[in-house]
mmCIF file of C-alpha atoms in Angstrom:
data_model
loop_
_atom_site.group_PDB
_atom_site.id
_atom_site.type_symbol
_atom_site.label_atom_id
_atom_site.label_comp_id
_atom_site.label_asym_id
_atom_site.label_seq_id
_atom_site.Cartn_x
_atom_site.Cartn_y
_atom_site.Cartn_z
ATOM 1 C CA UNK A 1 0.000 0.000 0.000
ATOM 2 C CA UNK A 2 1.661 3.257 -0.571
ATOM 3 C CA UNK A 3 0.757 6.822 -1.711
ATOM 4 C CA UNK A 4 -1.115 7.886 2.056
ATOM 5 C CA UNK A 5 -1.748 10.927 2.563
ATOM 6 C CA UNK A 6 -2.723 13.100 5.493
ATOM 7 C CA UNK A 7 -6.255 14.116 3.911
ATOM 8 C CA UNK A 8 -9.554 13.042 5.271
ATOM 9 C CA UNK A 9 -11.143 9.741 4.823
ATOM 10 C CA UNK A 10 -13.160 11.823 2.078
ATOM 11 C CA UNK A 11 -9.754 13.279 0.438
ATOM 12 C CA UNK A 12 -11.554 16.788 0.877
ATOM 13 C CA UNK A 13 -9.985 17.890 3.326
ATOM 14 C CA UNK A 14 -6.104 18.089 4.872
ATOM 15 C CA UNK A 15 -5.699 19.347 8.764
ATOM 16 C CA UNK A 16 -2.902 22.124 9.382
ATOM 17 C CA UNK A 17 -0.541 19.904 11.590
ATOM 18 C CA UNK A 18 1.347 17.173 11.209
ATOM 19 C CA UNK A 19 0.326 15.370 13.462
ATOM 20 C CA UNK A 20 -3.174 15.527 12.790
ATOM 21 C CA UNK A 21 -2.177 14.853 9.189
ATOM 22 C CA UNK A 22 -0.290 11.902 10.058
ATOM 23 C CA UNK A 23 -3.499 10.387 12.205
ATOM 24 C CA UNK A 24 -5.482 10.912 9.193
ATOM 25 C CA UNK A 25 -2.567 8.608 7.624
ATOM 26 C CA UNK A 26 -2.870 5.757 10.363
ATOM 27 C CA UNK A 27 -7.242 5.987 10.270
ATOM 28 C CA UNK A 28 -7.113 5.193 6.921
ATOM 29 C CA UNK A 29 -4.316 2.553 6.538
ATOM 30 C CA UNK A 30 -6.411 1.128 10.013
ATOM 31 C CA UNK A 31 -9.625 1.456 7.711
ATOM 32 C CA UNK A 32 -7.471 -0.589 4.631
ATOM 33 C CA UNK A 33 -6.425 -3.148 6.865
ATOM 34 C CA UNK A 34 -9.611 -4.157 8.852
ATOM 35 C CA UNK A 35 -11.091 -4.612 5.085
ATOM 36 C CA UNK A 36 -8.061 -6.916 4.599
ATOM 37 C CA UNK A 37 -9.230 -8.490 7.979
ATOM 38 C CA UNK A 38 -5.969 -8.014 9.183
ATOM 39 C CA UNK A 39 -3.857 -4.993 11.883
ATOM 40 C CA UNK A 40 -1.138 -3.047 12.774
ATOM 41 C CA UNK A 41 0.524 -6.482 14.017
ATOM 42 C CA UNK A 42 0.905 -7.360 10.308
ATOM 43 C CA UNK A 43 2.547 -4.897 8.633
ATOM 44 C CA UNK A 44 6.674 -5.612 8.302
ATOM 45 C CA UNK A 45 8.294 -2.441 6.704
ATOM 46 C CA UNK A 46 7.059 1.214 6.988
ATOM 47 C CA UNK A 47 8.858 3.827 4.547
ATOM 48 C CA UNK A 48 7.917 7.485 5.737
ATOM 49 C CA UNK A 49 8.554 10.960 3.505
ATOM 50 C CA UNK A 50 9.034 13.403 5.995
ATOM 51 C CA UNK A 51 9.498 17.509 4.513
ATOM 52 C CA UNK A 52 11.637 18.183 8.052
ATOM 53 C CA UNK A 53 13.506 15.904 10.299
ATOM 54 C CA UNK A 54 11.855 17.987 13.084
ATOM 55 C CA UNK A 55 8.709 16.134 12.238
ATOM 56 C CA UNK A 56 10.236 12.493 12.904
ATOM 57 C CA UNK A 57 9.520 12.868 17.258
ATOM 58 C CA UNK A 58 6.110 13.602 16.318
ATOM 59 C CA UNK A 59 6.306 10.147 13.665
ATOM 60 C CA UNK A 60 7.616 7.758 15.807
ATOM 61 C CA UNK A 61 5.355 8.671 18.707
ATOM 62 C CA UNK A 62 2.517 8.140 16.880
ATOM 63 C CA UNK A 63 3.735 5.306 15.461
ATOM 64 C CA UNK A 64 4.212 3.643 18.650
ATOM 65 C CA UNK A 65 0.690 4.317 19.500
ATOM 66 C CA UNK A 66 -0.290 2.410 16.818
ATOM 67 C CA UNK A 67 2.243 -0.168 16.561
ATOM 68 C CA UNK A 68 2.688 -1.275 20.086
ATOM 69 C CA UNK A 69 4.365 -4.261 20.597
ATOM 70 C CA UNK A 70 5.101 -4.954 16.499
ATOM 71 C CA UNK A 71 8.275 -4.410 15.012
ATOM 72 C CA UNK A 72 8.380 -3.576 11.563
ATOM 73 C CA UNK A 73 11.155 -2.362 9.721
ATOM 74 C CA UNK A 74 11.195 1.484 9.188
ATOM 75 C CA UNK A 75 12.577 3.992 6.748
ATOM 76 C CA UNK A 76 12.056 7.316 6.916
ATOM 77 C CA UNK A 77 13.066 9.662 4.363
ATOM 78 C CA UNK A 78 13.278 13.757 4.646
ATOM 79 C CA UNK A 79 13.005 15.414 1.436
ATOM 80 C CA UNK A 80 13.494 19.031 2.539
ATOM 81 C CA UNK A 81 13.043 21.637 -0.483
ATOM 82 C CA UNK A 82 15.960 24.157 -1.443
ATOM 83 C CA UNK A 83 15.223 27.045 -3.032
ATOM 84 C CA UNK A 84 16.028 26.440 -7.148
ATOM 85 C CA UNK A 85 15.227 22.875 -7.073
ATOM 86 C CA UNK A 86 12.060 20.448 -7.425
ATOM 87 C CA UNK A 87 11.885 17.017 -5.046
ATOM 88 C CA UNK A 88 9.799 14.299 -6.536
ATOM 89 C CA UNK A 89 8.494 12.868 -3.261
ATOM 90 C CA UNK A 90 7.351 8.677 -2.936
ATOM 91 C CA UNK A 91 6.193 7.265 0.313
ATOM 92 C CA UNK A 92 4.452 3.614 0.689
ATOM 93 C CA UNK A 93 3.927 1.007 3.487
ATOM 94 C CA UNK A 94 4.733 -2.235 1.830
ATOM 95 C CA UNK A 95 4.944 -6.017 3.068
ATOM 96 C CA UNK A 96 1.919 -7.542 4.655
ATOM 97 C CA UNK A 97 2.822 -10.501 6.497
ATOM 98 C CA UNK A 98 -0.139 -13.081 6.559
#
């Protein structure tokens, strides 16, 4: 699964924080998962995009509120912009176990 973004469950909609963004990200991979009838507990790699590294305290606090107990392997990536030059940005949470 990859391509999450921070927008509502409606896509109308992104909050002005990142952390409210990135709960928006976990509700809806949540949402993709149950449908899957499967959980947090299955996912084995997690590939963030970050725009900062000061967002990553924020990241891996919420991620441990979702993961728990799991351990997944985790890359995070910060694409920061500099003036003069475009960043073509990727993100995706692959590998499903089960």
């Amino acid at each position: 699964m990859s391509g999450l973004t921070g927008y509502d469950s409606r896509g109308e909609t992104i909050p002005d924080t990142f952390d409210a963004q990135l709960r928006n990200v976990w509700a809806l991979l949540g949402s993709a998962l149950d449908a899957a009838r499967m959980g947090y507990a299955d996912l084995v790699s997690l590939r963030f995009v970050l725009t900062s590294a000061d967002f990553d305290s924020v990241n891996v606090d919420i991620l441990a509120e979702h993961l728990r107990a799991t351990h997944a392997a985790r890359t995070v990536m910060v694409q920061e912009l500099v003036a003069g030059h475009e960043v073509v940005d990727g993100c995706g949470i692959s590998g499903l176990s089960g």
